[in-house]
Short mmCIF file of C-alpha atoms in Angstrom, two decimals:
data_model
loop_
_atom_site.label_atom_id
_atom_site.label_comp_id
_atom_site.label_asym_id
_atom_site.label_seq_id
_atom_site.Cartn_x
_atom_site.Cartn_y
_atom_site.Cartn_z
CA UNK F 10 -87.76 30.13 9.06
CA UNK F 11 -89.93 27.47 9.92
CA UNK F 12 -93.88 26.65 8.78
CA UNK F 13 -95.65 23.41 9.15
CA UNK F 14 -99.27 23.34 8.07
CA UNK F 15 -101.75 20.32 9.03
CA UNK F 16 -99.15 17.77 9.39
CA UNK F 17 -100.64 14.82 10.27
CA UNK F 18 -98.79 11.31 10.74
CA UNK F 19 -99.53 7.49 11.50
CA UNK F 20 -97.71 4.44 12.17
CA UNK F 21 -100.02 1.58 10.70
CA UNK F 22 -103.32 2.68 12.19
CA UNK F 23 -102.69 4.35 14.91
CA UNK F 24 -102.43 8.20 14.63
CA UNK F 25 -99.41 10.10 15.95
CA UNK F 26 -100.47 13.26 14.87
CA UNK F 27 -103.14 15.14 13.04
CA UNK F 28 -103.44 18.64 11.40
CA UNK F 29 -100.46 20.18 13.09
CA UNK F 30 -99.89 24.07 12.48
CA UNK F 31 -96.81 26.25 13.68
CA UNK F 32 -94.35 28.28 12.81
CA UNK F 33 -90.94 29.35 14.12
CA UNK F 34 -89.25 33.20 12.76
CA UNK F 35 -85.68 33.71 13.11
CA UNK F 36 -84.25 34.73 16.58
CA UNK F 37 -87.78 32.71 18.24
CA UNK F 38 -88.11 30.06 20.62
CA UNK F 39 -90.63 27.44 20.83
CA UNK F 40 -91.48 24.55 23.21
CA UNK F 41 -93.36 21.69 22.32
CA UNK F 42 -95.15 20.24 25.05
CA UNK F 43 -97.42 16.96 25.80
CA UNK F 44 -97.68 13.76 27.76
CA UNK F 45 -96.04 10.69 26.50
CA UNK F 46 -96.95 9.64 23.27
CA UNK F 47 -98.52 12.92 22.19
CA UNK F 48 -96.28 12.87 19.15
CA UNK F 49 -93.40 15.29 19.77
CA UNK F 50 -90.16 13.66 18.85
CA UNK F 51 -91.81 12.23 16.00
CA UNK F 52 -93.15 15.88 15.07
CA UNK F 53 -89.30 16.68 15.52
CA UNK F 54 -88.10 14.06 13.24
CA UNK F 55 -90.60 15.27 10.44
CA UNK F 56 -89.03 18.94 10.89
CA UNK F 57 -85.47 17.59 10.50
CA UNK F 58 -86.51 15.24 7.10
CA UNK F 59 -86.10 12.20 9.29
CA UNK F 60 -89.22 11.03 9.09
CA UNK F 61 -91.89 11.63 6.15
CA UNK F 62 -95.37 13.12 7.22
CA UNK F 63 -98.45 11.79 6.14
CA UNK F 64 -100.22 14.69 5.32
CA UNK F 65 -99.10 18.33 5.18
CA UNK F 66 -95.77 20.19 4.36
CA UNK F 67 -92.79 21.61 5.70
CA UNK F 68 -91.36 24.75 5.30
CA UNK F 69 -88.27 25.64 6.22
CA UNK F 70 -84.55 27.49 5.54
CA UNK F 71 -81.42 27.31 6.44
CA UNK F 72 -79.40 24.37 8.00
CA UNK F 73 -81.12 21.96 10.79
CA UNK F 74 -78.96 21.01 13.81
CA UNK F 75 -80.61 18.13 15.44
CA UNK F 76 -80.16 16.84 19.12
CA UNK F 77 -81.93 13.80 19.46
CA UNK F 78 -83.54 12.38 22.54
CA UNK F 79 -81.06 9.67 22.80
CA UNK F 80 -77.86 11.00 21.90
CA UNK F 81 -76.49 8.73 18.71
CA UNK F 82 -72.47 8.08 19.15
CA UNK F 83 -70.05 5.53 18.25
CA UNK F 84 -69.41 3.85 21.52
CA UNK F 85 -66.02 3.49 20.41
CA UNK F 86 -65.11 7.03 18.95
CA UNK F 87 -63.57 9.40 21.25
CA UNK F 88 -65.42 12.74 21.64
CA UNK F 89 -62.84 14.98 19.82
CA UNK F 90 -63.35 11.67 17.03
CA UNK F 91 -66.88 12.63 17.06
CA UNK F 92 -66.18 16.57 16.51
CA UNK F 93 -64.02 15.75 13.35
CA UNK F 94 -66.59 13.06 12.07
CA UNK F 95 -69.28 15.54 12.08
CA UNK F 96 -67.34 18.46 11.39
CA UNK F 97 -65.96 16.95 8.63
CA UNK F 98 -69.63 16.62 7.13
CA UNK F 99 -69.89 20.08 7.38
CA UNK F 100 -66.67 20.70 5.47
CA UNK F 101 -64.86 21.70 8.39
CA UNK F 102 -61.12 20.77 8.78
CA UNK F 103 -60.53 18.78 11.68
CA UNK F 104 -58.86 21.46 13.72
CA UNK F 105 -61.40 23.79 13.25
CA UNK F 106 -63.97 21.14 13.91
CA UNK F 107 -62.16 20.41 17.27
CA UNK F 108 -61.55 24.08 18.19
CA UNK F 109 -65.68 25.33 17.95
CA UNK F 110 -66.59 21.54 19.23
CA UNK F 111 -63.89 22.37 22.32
CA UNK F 112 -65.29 25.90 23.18
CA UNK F 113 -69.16 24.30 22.57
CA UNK F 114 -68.31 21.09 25.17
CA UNK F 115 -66.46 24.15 27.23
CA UNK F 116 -70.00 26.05 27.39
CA UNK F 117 -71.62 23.09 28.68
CA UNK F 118 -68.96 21.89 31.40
CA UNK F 119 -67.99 19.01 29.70
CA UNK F 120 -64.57 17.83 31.96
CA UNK F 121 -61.81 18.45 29.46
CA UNK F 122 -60.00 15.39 30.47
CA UNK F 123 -62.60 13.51 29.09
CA UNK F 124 -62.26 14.43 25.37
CA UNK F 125 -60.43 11.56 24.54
CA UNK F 126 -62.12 8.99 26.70
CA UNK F 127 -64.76 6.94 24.35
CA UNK F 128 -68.27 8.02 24.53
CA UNK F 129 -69.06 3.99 26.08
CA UNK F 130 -67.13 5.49 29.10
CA UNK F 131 -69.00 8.73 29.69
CA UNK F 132 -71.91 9.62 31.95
CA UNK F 133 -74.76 10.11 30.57
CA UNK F 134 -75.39 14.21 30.84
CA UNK F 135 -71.38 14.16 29.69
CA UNK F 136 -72.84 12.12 26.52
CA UNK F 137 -75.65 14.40 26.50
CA UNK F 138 -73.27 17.00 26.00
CA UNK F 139 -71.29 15.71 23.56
CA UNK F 140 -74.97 15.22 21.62
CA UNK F 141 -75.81 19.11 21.96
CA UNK F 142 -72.34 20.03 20.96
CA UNK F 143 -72.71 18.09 17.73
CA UNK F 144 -75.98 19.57 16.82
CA UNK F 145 -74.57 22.79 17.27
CA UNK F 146 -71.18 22.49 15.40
CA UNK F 147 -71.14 25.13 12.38
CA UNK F 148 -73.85 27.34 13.79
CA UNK F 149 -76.73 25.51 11.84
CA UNK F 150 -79.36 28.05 11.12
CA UNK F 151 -82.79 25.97 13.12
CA UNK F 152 -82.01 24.08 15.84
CA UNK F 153 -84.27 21.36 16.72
CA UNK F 154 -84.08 19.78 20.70
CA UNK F 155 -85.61 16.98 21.92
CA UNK F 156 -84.83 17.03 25.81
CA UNK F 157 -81.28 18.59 25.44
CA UNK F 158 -80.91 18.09 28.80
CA UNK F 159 -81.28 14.51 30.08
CA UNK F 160 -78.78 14.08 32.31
CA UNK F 161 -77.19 17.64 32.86
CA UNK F 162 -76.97 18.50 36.52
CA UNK F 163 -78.75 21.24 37.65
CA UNK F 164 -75.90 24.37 36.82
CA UNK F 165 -75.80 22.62 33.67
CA UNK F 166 -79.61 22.67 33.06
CA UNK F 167 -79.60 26.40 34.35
CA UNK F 168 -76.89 27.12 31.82
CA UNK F 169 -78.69 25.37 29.11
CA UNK F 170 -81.72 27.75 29.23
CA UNK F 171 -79.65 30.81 28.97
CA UNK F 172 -77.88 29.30 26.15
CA UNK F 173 -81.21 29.04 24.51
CA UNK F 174 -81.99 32.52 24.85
CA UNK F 175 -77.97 33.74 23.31
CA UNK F 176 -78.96 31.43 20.21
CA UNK F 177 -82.16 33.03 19.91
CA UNK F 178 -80.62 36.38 20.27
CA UNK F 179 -78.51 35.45 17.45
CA UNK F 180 -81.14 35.02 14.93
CA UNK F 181 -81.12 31.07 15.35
CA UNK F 182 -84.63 29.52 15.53
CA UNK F 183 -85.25 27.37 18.21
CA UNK F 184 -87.53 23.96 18.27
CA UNK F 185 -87.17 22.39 22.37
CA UNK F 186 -89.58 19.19 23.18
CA UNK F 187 -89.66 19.45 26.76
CA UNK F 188 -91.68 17.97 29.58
CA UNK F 189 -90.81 20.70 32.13
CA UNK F 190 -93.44 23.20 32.26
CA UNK F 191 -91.72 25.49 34.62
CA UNK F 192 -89.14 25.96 31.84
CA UNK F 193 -92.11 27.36 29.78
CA UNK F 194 -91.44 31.20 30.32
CA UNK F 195 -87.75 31.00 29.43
CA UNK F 196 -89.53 30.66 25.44
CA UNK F 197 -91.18 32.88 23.38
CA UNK F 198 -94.26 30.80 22.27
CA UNK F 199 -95.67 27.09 23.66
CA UNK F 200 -97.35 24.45 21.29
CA UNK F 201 -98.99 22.20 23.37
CA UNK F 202 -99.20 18.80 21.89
CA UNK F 203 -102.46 16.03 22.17
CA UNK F 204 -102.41 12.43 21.76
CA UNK F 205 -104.72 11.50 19.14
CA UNK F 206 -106.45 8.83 21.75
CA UNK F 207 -110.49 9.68 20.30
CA UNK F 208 -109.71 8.42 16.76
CA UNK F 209 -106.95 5.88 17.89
CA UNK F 210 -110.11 4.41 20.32
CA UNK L 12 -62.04 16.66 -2.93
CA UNK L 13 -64.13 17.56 0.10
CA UNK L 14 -66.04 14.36 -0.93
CA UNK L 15 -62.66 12.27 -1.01
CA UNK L 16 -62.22 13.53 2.11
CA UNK L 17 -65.34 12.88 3.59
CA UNK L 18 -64.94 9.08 1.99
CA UNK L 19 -61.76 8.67 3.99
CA UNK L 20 -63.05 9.76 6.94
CA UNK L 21 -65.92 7.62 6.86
CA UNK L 22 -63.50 4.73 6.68
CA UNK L 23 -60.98 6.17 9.06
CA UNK L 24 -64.36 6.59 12.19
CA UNK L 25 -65.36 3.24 11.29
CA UNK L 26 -61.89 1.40 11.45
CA UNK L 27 -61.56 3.44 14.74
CA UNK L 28 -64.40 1.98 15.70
CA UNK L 29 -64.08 -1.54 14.82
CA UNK L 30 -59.83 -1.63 15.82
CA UNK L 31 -60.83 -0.86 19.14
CA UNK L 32 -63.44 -3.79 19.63
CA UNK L 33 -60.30 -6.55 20.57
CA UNK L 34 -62.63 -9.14 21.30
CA UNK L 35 -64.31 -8.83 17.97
CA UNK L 36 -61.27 -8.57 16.05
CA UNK L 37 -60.07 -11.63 17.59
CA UNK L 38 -62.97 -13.91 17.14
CA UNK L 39 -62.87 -12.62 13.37
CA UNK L 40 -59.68 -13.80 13.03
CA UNK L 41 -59.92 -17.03 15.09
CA UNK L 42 -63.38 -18.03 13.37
CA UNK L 43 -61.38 -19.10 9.61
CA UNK L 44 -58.77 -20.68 11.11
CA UNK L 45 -61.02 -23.16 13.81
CA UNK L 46 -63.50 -24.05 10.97
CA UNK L 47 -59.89 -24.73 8.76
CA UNK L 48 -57.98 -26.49 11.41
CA UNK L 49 -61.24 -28.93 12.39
CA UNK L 50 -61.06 -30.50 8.92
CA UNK L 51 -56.89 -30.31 8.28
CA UNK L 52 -56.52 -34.17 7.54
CA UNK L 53 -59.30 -33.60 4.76
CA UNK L 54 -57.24 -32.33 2.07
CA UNK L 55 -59.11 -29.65 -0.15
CA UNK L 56 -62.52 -30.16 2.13
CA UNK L 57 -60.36 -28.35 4.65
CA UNK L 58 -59.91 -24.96 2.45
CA UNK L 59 -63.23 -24.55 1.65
CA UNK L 60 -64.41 -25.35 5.01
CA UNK L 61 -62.15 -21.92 6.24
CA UNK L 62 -63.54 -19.79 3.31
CA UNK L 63 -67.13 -20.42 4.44
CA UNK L 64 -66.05 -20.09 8.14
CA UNK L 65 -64.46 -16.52 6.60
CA UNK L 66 -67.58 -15.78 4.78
CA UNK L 67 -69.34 -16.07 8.53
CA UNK L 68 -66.39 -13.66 10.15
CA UNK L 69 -66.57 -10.87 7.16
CA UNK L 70 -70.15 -11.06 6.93
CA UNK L 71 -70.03 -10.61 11.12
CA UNK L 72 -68.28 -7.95 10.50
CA UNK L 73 -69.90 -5.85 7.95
CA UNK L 74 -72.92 -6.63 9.32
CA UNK L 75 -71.96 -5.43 12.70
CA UNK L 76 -70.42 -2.34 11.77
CA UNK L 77 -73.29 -1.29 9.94
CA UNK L 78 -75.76 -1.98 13.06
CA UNK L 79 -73.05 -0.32 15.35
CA UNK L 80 -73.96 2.93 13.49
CA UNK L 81 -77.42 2.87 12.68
CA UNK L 82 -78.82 5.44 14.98
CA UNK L 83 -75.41 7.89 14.18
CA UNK L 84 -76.45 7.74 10.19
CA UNK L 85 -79.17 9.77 10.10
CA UNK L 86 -77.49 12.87 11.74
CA UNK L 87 -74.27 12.73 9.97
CA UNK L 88 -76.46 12.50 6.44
CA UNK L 89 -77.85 15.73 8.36
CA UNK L 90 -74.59 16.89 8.87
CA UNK L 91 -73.56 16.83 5.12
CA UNK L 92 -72.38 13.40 4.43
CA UNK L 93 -74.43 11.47 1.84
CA UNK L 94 -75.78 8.49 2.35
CA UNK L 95 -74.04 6.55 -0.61
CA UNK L 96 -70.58 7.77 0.70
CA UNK L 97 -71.77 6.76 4.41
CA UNK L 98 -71.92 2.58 2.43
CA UNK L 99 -68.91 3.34 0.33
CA UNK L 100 -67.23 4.47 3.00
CA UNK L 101 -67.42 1.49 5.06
CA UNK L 102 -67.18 -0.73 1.99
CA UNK L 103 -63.62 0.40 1.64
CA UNK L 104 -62.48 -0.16 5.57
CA UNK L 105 -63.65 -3.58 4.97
CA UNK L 106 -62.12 -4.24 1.83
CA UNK L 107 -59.27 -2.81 3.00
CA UNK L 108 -59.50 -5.20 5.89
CA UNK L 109 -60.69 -8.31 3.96
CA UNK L 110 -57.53 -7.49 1.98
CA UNK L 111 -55.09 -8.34 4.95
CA UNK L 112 -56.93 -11.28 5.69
CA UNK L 113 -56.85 -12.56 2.02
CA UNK L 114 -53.06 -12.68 2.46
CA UNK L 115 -52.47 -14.21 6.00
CA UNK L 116 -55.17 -16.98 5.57
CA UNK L 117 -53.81 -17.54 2.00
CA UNK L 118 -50.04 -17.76 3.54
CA UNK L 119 -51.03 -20.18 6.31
CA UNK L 120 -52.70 -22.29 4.00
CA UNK L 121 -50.55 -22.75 1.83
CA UNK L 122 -48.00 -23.10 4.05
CA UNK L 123 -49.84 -25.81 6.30
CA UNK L 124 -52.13 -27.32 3.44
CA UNK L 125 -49.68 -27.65 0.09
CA UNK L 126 -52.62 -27.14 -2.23
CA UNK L 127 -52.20 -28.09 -5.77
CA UNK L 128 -52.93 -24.55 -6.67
CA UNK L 129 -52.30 -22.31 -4.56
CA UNK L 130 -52.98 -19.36 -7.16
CA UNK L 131 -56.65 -20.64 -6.73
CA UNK L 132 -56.67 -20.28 -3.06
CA UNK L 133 -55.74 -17.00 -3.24
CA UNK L 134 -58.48 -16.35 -6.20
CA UNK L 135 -61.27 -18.00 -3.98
CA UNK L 136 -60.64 -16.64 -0.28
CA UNK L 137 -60.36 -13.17 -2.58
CA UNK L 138 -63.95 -14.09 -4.37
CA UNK L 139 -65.25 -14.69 -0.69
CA UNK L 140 -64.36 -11.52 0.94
CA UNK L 141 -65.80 -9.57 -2.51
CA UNK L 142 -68.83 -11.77 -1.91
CA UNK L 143 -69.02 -12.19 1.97
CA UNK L 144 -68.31 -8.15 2.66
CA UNK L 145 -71.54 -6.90 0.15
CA UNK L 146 -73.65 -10.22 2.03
CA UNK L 147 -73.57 -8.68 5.43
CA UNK L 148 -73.89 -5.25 4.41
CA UNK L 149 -77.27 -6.24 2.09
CA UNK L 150 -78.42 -7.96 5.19
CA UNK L 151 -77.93 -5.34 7.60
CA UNK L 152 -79.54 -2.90 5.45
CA UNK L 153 -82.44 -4.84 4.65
CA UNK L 154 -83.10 -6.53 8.42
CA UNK L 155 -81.58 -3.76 10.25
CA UNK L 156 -82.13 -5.55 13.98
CA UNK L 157 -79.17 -7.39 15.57
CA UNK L 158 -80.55 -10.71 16.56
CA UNK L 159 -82.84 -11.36 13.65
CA UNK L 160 -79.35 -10.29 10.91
CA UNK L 161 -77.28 -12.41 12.42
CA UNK L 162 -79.44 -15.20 12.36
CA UNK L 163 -80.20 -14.41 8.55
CA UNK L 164 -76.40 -14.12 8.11
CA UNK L 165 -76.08 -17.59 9.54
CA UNK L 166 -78.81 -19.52 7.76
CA UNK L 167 -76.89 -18.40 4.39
CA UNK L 168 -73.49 -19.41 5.41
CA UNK L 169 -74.70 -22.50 7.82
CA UNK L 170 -77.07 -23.65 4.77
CA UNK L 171 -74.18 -23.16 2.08
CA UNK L 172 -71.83 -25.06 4.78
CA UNK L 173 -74.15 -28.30 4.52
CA UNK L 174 -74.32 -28.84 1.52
CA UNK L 175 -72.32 -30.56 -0.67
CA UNK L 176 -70.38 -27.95 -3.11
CA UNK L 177 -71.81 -29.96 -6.45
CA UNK L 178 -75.29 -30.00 -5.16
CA UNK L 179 -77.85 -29.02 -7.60
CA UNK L 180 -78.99 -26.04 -4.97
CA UNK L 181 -75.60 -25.05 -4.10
CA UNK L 182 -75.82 -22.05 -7.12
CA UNK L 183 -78.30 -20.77 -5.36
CA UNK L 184 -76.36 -19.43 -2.66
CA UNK L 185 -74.37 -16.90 -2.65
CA UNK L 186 -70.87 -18.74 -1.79
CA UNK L 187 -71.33 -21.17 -4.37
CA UNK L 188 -68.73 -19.10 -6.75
CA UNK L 189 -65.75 -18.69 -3.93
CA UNK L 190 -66.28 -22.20 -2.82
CA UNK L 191 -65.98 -23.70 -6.44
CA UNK L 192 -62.58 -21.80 -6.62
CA UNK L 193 -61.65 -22.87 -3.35
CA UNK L 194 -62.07 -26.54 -4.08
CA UNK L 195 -60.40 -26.31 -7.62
CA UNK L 196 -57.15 -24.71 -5.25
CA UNK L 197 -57.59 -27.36 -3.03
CA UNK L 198 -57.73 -30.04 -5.68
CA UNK L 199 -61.26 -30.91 -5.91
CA UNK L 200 -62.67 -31.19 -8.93
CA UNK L 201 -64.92 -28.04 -9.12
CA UNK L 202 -66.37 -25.59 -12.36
CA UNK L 203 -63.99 -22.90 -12.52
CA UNK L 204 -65.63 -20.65 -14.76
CA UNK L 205 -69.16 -21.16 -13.13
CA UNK L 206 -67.82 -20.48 -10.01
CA UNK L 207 -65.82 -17.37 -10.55
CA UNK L 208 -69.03 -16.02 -12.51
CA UNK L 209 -71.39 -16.97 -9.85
CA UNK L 210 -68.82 -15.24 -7.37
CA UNK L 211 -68.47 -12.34 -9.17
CA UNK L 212 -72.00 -11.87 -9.78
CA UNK L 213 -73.68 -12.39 -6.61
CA UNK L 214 -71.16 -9.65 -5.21
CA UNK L 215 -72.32 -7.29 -7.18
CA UNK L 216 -75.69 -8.01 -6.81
CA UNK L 217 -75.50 -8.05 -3.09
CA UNK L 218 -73.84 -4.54 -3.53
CA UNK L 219 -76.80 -3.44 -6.05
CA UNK L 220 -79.14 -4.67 -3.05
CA UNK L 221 -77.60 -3.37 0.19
CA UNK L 222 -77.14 0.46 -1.66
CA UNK L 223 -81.02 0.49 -3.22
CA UNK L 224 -82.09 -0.36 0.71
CA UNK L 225 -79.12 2.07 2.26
CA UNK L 226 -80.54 4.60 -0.17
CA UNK L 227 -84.27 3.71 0.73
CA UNK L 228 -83.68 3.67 4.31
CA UNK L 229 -81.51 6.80 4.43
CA UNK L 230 -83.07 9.28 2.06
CA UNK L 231 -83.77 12.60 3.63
CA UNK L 232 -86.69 14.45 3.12
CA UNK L 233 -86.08 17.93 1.91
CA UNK L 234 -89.07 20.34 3.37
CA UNK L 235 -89.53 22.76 0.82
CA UNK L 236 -87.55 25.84 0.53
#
């Protein structure tokens, strides 16, 4: 589902990453892991096409839903706005689009009274949500996480780690940067991330 | 269809988006009509004066609503929107909206200002809002940072504002077409057929620039299948 073979990346002369190898199968679950700076939302961004690697390629099928670390609204659009923006991408009508984005926030507690609140006005795990819900609108095939769960309280975080394991049970790959190593057993396989400091010196 | 669709929902998110910022709307609206009303006892000086000081509010705004979204692009080209349509889109909300603005700044001046030609007016606040919408997009596209666009946005308009409209650098500029209409409607002697050529060009070439950058800075990367 997923292949990446000796990725490497810079920005100007500093290195970001270098000869990165891993692989994802349907219905797995991997964490990436590292301290700050080691690369791994850039590493994300290459797997979703956002960024362009340096050196090395990319395999990979099916549709990418990407969560990004910092969830990317409209501060003026209305969450169920957001579900039809995005589901309309997708080529979903907008009451379908509302309908799977309603039972997705519903899975993640988002307060149902705020659905047509703008996203300027929500808290920042209910943003978070509304992030994870987008990602995951149409079942994409890979999903690809970058701290899903800034923000959630601490059901919410529980919850979130099951949900990881129902995706993966339902033949979706799974790609989660994390920084919690406690978290680590809840996922198949770890890829543990280095900052490139020796060559960077 | 599906791509219609997607079009008009593209425009529909964004005028959401901007409709709801009151403040901004206002000061769009306000901006013409203080740089207009500050020179009203100068005859055609006056009309011109409000085009550039519309160039400065449609140029705010394209340039703003382009900036508003930039970290939301990427993941709806993800999503299945493509990144042309994500410019077009927007290009048509603020037609759209330079459209109703062409109309009530043409009616108040007309009514307030008696031009000699009003026909003209109308021609040249149109040329600016082809000219000024395309202006803030290409900058947006190409700076891409809020402080640093709008200060590019107002060296263009500020430096076409000083100088004089038959000044042998005023071609240069990208307003120079909409402001030789505008004087011509306001009776000032002005090159008609210069100016509507300039205007018409420089729109399009703005429009040529800001979608090669939109398409540069937007192009996904498809890993191999």
């Amino acid at each position: 589902m997923l292949s990446l073979s000796g990725i490497g990346k810079r920005f100007g002369s500093r290195p970001v990453l270098r000869d990165v190898d891993l692989s994802v199968r349907r219905g797995e679950s991997l964490a990436l892991v590292g301290e700050n700076g080691a690369g791994k939302s850039t590493l994300l961004r290459i797997i979703a096409g956002l960024e362009h690697q340096d050196e090395g390629t990319v395999t990979r099928s099916g549709r990418v839903g990407f969560c990004p670390q910092e969830p990317g609204l409209l501060d003026l659009l209305t969450a169920d706005e957001h579900l039809v923006f995005f589901g309309r991408g997708l080529g979903l009508d907008a009451r379908t689009a509302r309908a799977e984005g309603h039972r997705l926030l519903g899975e993640f507690g988002f307060p149902e009274r705020m659905r047509g609140v703008v996203t300027r006005k929500l808290s920042g795990g209910s943003r978070q949500k509304l992030n994870l819900a987008l990602a995951l609108l149409d079942e994409p095939a890979l999903l690809l996480l970058d701290e899903p769960y800034t923000g959630f309280d601490q059901g919410t975080y529980v919850c979130f780690w099951e949900h990881v394991r129902s995706w993966t049970e339902a033949g979706r790959g799974v790609v989660i940067v994390t920084h919690f190593l406690n978290e680590i057993e809840r996922v198949d396989r770890v890829h543990e991330l280095t900052p490139c400091l020796a060559e960077a010196a | 269809m599906n791509r219609l669709r997607q079009l008009l929902t593209i425009a529909e998110m964004q005028g959401r988006d901007l409709l709801r910022r009151r403040g901004a709307l206002l000061m769009l609206a306000a901006m013409p009509l203080a740089f207009y009303f500050a020179l009203l006892g100068k005859g055609g000086y006056a009309i011109t004066t409000g085009g550039v000081g519309m160039a400065f509010s449609v140029s705010g705004a394209a340039l703003f609503s382009m900036l508003a979204a930039k970290r939301i692009e990427p993941r709806l080209v993800l999503a299945g929107y493509r990144p042309l349509d994500l410019l077009l889109g927007r290009l048509l909300l603020l037609e759209a909206l330079g459209l109703v603005i062409v109309l009530l700044t043409t009616a108040l001046m007309t009514v307030v200002s008696r031009p000699p030609h009003p026909g003209f007016v109308l021609a040249g606040i149109a040329l600016t809002v082809w000219v000024a919408v395309p202006l803030g997009l290409a900058i947006a596209t190409l700076i891409a940072r809020e402080l640093e666009g709008v200060l590019a946005a107002i060296a263009v308009v500020g430096v076409q504002l000083s100088l004089p409209i038959d000044s042998p650098a005023a071609p240069f500029l990208p307003l120079y077409g909409p402001l030789q209409i505008l004087a011509h409607g306001g009776g000032i002697h002005a090159s008609l057929l210069a100016g509507a050529g300039a205007g018409l060009g420089y729109g399009a070439a703005l429009l040529g620039v800001a979608t090669l950058a939109w398409r540069f800075r937007l192009r996904m990367l498809p890993a191999t299948r």
